[in-house]
Tab-separated table of C-alpha atoms in Angstrom:
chain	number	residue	atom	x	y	z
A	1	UNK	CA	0.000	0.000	0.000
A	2	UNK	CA	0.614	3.514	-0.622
A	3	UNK	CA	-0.151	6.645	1.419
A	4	UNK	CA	-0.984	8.735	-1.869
A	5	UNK	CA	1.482	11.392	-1.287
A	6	UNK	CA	-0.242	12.706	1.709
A	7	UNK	CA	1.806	11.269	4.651
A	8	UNK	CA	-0.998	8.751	5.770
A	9	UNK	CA	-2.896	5.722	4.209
A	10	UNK	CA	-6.202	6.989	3.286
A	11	UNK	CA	-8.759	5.637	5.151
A	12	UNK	CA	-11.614	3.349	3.612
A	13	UNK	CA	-12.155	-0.375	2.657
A	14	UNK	CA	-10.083	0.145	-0.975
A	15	UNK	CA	-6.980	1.753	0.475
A	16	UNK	CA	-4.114	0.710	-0.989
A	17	UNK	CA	-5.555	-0.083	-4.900
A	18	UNK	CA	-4.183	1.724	-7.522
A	19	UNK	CA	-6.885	2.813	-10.348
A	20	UNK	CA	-5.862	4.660	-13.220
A	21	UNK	CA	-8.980	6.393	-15.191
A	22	UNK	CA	-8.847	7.372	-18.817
A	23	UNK	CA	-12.543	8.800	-18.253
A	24	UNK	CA	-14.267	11.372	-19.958
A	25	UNK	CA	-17.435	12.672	-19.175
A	26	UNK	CA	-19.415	10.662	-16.501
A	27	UNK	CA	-19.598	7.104	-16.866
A	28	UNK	CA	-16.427	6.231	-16.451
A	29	UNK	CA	-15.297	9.582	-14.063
A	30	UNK	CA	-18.500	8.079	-11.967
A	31	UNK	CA	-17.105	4.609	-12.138
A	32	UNK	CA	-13.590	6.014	-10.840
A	33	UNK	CA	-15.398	8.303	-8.092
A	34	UNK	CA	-17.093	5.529	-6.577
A	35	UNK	CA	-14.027	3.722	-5.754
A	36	UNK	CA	-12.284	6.410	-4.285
A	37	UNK	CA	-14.790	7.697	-2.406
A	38	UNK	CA	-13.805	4.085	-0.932
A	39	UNK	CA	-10.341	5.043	-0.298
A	40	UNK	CA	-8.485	3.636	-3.525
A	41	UNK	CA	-5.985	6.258	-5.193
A	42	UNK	CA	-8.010	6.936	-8.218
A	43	UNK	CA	-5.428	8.811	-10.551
A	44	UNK	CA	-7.356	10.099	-13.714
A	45	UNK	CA	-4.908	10.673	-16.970
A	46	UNK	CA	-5.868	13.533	-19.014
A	47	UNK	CA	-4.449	15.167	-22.074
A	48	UNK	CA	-2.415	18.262	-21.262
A	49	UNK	CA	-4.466	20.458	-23.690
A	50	UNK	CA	-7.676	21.272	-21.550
A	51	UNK	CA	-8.015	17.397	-20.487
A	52	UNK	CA	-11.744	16.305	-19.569
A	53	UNK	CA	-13.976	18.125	-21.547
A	54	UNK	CA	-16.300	18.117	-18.557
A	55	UNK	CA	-13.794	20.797	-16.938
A	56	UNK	CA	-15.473	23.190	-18.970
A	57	UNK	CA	-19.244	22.234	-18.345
A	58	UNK	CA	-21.200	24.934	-16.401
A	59	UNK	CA	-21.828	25.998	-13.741
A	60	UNK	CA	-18.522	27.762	-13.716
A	61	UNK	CA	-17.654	29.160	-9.738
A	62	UNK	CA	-14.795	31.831	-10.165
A	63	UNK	CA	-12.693	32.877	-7.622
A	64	UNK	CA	-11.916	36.263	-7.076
A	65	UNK	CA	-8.482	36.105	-8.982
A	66	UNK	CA	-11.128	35.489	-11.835
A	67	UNK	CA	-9.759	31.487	-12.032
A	68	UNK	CA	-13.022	29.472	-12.631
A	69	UNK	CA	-13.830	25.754	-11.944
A	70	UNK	CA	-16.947	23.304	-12.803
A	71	UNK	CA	-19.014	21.936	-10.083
A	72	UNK	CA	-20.205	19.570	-12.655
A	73	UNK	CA	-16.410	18.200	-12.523
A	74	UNK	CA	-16.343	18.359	-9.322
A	75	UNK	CA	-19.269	16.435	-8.546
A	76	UNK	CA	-17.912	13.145	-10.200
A	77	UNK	CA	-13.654	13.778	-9.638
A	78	UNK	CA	-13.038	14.489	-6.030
A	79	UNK	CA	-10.617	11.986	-3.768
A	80	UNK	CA	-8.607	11.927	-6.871
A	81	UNK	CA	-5.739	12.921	-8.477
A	82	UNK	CA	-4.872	14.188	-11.951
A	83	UNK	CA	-1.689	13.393	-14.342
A	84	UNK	CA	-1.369	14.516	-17.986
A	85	UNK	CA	-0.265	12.671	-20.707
A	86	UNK	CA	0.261	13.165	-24.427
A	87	UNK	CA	-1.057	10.445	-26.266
A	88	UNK	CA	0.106	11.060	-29.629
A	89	UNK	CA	3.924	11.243	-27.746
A	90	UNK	CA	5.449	7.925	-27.602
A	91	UNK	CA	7.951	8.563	-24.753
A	92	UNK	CA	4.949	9.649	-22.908
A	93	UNK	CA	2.847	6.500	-23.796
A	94	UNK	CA	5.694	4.382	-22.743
A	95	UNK	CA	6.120	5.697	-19.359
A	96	UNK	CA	1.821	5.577	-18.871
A	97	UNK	CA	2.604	1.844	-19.986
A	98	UNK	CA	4.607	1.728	-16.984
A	99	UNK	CA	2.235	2.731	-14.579
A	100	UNK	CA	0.010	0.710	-15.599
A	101	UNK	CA	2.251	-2.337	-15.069
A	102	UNK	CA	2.640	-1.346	-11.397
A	103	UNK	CA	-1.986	-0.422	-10.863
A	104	UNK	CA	-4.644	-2.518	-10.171
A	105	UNK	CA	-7.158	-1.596	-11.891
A	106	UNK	CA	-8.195	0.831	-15.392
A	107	UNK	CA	-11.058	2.074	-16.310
A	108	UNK	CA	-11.284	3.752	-20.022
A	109	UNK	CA	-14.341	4.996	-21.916
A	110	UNK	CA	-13.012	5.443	-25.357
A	111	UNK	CA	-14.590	4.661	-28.155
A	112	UNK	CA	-13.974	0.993	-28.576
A	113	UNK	CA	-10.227	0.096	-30.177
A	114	UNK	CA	-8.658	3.602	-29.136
A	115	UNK	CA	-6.800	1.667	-26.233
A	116	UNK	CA	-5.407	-0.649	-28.478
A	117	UNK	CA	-3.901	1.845	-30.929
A	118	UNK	CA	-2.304	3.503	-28.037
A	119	UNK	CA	-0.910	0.022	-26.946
A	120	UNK	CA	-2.714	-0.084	-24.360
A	121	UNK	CA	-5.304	-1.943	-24.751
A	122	UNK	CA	-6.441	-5.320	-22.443
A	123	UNK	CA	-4.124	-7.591	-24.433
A	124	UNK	CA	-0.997	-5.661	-24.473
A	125	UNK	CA	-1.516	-4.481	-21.033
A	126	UNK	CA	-2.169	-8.223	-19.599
A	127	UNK	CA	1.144	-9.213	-21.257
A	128	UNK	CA	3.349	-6.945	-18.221
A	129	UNK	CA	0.484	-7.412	-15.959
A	130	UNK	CA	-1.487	-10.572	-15.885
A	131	UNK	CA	-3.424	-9.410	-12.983
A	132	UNK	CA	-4.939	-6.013	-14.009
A	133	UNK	CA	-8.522	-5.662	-13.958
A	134	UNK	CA	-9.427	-3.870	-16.731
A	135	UNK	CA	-12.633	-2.367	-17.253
A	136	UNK	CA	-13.867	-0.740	-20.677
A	137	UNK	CA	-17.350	1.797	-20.741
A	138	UNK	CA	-18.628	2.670	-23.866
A	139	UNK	CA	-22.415	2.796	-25.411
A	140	UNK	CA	-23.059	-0.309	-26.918
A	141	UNK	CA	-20.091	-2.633	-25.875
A	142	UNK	CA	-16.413	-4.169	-27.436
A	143	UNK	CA	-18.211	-6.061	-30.248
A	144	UNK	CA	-21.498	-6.185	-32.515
A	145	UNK	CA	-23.122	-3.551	-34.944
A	146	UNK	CA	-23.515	-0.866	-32.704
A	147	UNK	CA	-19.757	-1.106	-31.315
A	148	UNK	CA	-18.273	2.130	-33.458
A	149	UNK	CA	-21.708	4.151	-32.609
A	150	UNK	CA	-20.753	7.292	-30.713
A	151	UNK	CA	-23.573	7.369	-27.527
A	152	UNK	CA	-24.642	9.812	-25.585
A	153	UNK	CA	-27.618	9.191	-22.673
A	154	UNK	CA	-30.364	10.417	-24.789
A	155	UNK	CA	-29.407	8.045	-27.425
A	156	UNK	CA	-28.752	4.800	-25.294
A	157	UNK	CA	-32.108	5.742	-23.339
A	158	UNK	CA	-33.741	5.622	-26.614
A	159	UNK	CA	-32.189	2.676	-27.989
A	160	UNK	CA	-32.939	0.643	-24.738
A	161	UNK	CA	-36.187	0.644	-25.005
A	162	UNK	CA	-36.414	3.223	-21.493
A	163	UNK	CA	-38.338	6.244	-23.420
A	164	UNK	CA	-41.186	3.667	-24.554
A	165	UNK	CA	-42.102	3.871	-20.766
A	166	UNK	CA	-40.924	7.327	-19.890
A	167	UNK	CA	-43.368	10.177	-20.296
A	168	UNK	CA	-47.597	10.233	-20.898
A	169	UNK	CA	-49.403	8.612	-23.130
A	170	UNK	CA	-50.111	10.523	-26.521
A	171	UNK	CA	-47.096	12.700	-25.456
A	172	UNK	CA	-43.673	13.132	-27.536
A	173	UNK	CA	-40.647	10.678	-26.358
A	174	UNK	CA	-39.113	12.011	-23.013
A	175	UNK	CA	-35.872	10.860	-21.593
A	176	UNK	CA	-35.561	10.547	-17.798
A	177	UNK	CA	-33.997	13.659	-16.068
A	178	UNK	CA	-30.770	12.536	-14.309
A	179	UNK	CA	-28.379	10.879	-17.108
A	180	UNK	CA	-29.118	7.269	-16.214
A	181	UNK	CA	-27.565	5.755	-18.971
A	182	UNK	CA	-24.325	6.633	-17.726
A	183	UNK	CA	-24.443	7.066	-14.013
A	184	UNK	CA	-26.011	3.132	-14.114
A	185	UNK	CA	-22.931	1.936	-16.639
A	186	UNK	CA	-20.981	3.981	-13.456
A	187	UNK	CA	-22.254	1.714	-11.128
A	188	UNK	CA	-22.142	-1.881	-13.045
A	189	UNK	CA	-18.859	-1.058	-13.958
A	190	UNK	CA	-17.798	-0.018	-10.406
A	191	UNK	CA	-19.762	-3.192	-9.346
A	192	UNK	CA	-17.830	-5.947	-11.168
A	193	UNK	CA	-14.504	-4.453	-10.871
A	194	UNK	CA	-15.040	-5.317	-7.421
A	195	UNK	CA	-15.792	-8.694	-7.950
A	196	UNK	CA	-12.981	-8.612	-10.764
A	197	UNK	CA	-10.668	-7.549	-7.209
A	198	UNK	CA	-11.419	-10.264	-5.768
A	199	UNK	CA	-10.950	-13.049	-7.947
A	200	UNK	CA	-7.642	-11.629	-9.099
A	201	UNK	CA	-6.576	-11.461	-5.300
A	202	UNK	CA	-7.360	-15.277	-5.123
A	203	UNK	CA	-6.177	-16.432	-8.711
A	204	UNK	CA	-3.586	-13.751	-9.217
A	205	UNK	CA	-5.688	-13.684	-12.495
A	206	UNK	CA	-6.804	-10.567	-13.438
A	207	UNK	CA	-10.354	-9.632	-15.719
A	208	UNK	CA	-11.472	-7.546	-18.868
A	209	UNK	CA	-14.476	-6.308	-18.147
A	210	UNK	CA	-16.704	-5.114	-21.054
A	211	UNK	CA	-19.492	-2.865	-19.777
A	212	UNK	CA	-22.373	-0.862	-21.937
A	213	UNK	CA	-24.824	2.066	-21.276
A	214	UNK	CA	-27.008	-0.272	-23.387
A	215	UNK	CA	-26.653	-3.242	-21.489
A	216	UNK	CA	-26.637	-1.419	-18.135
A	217	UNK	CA	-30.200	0.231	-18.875
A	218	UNK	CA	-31.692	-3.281	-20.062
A	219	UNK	CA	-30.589	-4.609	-16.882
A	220	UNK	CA	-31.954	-2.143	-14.554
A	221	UNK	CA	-35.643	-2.676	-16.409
A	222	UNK	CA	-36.036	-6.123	-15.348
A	223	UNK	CA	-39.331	-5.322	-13.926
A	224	UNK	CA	-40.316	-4.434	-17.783
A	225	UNK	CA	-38.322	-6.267	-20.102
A	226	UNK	CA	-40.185	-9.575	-17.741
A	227	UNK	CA	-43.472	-8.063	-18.656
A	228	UNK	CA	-42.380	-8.385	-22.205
A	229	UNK	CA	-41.427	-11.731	-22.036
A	230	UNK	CA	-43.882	-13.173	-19.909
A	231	UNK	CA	-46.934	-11.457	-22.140
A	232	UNK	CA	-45.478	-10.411	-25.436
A	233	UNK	CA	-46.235	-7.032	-24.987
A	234	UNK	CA	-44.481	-4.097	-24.698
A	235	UNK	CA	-45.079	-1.589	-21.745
A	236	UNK	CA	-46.637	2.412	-22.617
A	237	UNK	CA	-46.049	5.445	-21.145
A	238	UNK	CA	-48.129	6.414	-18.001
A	239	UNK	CA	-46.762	9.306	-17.042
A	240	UNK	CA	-46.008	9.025	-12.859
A	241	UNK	CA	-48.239	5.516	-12.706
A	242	UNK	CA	-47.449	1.878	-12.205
A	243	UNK	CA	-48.788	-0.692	-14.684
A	244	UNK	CA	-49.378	-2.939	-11.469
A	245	UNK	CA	-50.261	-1.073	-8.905
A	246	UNK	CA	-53.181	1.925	-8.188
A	247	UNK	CA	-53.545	4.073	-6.814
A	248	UNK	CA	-49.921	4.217	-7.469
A	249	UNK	CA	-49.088	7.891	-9.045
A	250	UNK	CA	-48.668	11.881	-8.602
A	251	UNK	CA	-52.410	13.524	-7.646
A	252	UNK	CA	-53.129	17.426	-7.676
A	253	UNK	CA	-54.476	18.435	-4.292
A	254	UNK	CA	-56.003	22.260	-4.397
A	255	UNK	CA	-51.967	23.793	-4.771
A	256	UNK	CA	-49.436	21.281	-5.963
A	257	UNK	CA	-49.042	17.352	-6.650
A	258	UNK	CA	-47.748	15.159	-4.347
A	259	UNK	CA	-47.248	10.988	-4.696
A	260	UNK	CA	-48.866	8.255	-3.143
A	261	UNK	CA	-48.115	4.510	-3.495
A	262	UNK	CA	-50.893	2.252	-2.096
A	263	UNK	CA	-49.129	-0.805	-3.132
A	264	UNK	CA	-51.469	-3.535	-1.421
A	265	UNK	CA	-55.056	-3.652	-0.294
A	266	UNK	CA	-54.329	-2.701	3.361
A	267	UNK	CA	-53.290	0.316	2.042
A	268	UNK	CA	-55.978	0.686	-0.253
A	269	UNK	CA	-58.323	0.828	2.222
A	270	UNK	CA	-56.562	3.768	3.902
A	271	UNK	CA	-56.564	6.000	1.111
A	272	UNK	CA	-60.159	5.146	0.119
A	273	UNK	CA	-61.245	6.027	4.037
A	274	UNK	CA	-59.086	8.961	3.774
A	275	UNK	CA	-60.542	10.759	0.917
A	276	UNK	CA	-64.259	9.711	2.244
A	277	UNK	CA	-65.070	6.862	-0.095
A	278	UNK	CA	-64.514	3.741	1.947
A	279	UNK	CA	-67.646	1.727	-0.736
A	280	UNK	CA	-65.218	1.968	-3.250
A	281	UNK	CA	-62.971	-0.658	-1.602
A	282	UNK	CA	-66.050	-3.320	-2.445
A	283	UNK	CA	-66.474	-1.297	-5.847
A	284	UNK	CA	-65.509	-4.118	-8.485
A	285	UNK	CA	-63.460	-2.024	-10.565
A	286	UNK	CA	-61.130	-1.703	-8.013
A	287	UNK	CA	-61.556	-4.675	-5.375
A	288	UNK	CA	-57.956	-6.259	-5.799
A	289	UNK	CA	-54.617	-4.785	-6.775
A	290	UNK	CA	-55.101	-6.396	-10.670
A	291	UNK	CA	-58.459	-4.570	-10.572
A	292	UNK	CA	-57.439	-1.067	-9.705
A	293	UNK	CA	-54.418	-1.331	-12.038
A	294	UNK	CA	-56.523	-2.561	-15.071
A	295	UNK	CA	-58.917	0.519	-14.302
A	296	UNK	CA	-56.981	3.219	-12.859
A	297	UNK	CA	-57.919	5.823	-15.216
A	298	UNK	CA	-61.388	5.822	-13.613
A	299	UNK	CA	-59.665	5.092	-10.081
A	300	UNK	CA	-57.359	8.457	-10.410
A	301	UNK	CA	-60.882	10.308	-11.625
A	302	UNK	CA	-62.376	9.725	-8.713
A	303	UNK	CA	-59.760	10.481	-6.246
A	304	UNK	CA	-58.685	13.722	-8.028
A	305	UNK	CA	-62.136	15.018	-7.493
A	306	UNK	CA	-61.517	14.823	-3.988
A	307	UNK	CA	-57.844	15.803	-3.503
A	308	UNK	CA	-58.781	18.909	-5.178
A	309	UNK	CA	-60.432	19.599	-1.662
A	310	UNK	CA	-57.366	20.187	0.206
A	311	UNK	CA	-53.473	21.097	0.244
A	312	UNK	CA	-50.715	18.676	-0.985
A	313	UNK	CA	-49.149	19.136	2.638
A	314	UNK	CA	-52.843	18.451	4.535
A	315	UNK	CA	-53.042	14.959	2.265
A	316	UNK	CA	-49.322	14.186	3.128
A	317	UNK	CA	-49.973	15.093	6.597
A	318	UNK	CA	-53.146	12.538	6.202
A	319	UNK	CA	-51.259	9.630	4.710
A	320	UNK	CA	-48.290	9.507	6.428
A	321	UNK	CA	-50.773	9.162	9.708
A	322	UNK	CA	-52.210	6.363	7.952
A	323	UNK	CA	-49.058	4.773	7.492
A	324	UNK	CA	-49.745	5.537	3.731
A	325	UNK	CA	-46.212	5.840	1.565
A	326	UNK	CA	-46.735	9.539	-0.066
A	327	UNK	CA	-44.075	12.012	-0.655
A	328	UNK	CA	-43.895	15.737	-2.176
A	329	UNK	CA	-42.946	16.572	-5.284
A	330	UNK	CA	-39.488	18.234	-4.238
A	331	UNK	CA	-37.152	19.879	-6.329
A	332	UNK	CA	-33.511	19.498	-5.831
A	333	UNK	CA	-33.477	22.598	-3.776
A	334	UNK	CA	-36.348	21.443	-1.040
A	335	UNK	CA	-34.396	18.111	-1.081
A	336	UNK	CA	-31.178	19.516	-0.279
A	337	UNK	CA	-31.725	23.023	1.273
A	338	UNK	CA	-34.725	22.163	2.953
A	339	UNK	CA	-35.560	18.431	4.136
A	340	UNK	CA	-34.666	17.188	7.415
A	341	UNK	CA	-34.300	13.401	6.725
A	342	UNK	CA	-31.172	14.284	4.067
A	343	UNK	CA	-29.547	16.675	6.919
A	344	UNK	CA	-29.874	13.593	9.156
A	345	UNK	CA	-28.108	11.518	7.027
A	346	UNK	CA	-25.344	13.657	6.131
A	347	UNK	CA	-25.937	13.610	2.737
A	348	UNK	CA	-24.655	17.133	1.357
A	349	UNK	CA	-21.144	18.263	2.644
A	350	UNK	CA	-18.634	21.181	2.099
A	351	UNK	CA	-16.402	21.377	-0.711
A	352	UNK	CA	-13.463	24.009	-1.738
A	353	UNK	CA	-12.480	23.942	-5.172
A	354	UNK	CA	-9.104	24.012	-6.492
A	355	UNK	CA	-9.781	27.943	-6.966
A	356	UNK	CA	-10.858	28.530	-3.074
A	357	UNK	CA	-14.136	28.535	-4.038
A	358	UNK	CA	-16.345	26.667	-1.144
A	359	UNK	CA	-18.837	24.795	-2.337
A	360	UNK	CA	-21.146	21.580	-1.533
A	361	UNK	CA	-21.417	17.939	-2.763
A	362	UNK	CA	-23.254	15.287	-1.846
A	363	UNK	CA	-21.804	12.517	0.234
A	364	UNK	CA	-21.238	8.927	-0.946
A	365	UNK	CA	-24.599	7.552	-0.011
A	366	UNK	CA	-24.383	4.479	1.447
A	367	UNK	CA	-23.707	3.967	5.352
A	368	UNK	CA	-20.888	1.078	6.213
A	369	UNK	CA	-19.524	-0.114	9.572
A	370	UNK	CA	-15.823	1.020	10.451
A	371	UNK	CA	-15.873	3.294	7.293
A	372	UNK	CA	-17.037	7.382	7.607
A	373	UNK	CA	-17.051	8.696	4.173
A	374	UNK	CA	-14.665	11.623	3.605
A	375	UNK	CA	-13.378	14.118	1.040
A	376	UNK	CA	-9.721	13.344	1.376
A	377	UNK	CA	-8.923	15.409	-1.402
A	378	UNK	CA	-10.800	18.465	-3.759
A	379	UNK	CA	-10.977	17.445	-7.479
A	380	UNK	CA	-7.701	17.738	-9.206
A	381	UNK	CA	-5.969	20.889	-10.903
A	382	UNK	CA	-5.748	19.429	-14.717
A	383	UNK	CA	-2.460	17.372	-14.271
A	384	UNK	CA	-2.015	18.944	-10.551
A	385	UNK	CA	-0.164	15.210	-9.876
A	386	UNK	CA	1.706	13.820	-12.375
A	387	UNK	CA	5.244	14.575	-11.145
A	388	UNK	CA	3.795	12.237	-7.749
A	389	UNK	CA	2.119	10.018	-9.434
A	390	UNK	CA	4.855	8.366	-11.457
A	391	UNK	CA	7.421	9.380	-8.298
A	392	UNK	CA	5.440	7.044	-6.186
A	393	UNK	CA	4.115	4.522	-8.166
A	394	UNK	CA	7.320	3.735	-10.022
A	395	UNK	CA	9.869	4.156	-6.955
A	396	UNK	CA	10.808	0.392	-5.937
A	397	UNK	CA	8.427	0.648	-2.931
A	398	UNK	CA	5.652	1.597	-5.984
A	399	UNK	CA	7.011	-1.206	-8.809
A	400	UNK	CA	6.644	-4.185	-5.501
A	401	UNK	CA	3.012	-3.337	-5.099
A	402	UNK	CA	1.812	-4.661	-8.699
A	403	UNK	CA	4.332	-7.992	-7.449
């Protein structure tokens, strides 16, 4: 293990691996956040000439000396640490080939075959380092006719099938808000490389790991692409409803929406008692949970009628007594300026910038015995470590730790 220049090991369950990141963009800078947010020295290699184009993605916070940085960067690059790195200069290839003998793991999201050319690619890599776990992000995957398509989220959503279901009925296609397609490919990559860890620790073997937006988005659908296969049919659009479940959806009260999900009969009853119309439980349009889904049009009718009665907070108020699941409509602001539950978790914490500029980010999410999540590091000054980087990690302390 190294201490990652700072004069300590950093604390966390992957302290001590060594990830180099040829990411651009998100899924595979989210891939490489994730692990070190876990304590692994995640050094991302950039090209000296303005490196990840995401450094220049607004919103822009500029210090007073006028020096400006992206929060969008920063969101998905801090606890790391930058090198730079001409590609197109062999001397500087062939001392990146060297680091990459002596690290456990890359991540790359090139366009297929552009790690190859570079000689650095899985096979040429595995030669000096059987036991690299190698992970490669792209759109469609390594192989098949989609392999040289350039992706972007809106594309992949589309392609997988996600928009079909996203949006209201009658509408125009609508892609889902937060970039799924790559923040998911993020996480299945992260995912297996951890598996991928492990097997190399016991075999000494390491893993090339081949890992798609497309793929990623089928596999998070499982609830649909089943409906598919178990009925032949595809599922529509249906706005904020469930195609199982009802009342199951956003509902206008008399000044905003807010959500309920009445996911069994129990709960049924509730909200039918709640809104005054208990008869409707023996109603037998909506008697069972196959009912009200098969006729929630009419269900959501009747309900509406009565929401419109009263404020969104009054119904919450209402439900949550009943034990009801129902939730706001927030916008990222109430959620993190406003909502108790996140402060209690600790989900949004300081940040300075490289520039001075203090800032907030939200924590790694995800609570673990004998691990506190910390920023151990702002994100990285383009290049801000390359003279460390390849001090450490190719000193003979550095060269025994790929032995």
């Amino acid at each position: 293990m190294t201490d990652g220049g700072e004069g300590k090991a950093p604390a966390g369950p992957l302290a001590g691996i060594r990830v180099l990141e040829f990411g651009q963009i998100a899924a595979g800078p989210f891939a490489g956040s994730l692990l070190a947010d876990l304590g692994a020295d995640v050094v991302k290699v950039e090209n000296p000439s303005g490196g990840d184009g995401m450094r220049g993605w607004p919103p822009l916070s500029s210090a007073e000396d006028g020096t400006a940085f992206s929060e969008n960067f920063a969101s998905v690059n801090r606890n790391k640490r930058s090198i730079t790195c001409d590609l197109k200069d062999e001397a500087s290839l062939a001392r990146l080939a060297d680091l990459v003998s002596v690290c456990d793991v890359v991540i790359e999201n090139f366009r297929p075959g552009v790690m190859s050319r570079l000689g650095l690619g899985y096979e040429e890599v595995r030669v000096r380092h059987p036991g690299i776990v190698y992970c490669s992000i792209s759109g469609y995957g390594q192989t098949g006719p989609y392999a040289e398509r350039g992706a972007f989220d809106v594309t992949v959503q589309a392609m997988s099938g996600m928009m079909s279901v996203t949006g209201e009925e009658g509408r125009p296609p609508v892609k889902c808000g937060v970039p799924v397609g790559d923040f998911c490919a993020g996480l299945y990559a992260a995912y297996t490389i951890l598996a991928a860890l492990m097997q190399a620790d016991a075999t000494g073997e390491g893993s090339y790991i081949d890992c798609s937006m497309l793929g990623s988005l089928i596999g998070v659908a499982a609830l649909q692409t089943s409906e598919f296969f178990g009925t032949g049919r595809s599922g529509g659009r249906l706005s904020s409803a469930h195609p199982r479940n009802a009342p199951y959806q956003a509902f206008r009260a008399s000044d905003a929406y807010f959500a309920i999900a009445a996911g069994n009969d129990a709960l049924w009853r509730e909200v039918a008692e709640a809104v005054g119309l208990p008869e409707l439980t023996d109603d037998p349009r909506f008697r069972t949970q196959s009912d009200r889904a098969r006729n929630q049009k009419a269900l959501a009718g009747l309900l509406e009628a009565r929401f419109a009665a009263r404020t969104a907070a009054e119904w919450l108020e209402e439900m949550v007594r009943r034990g009801v699941p129902a939730a706001p409509i927030n916008s990222y602001a109430d959620i993190l300026e406003n909502d108790l539950h996140v402060a209690e978790m600790g989900l949004v914490r300081p940040l300075t910038l490289p520039n001075g500029v203090e800032t907030r980010t939200t924590a790694f999410p995800v609570r673990m015995s004998g691990f506190e999540f910390q920023i151990r590091r702002p994100p990285p000054r383009l290049g801000e470590h390359t003279r460390d980087v390849f001090a450490e990690w190719l000193s003979d302390d550095g060269a025994a730790h790929a032995k």
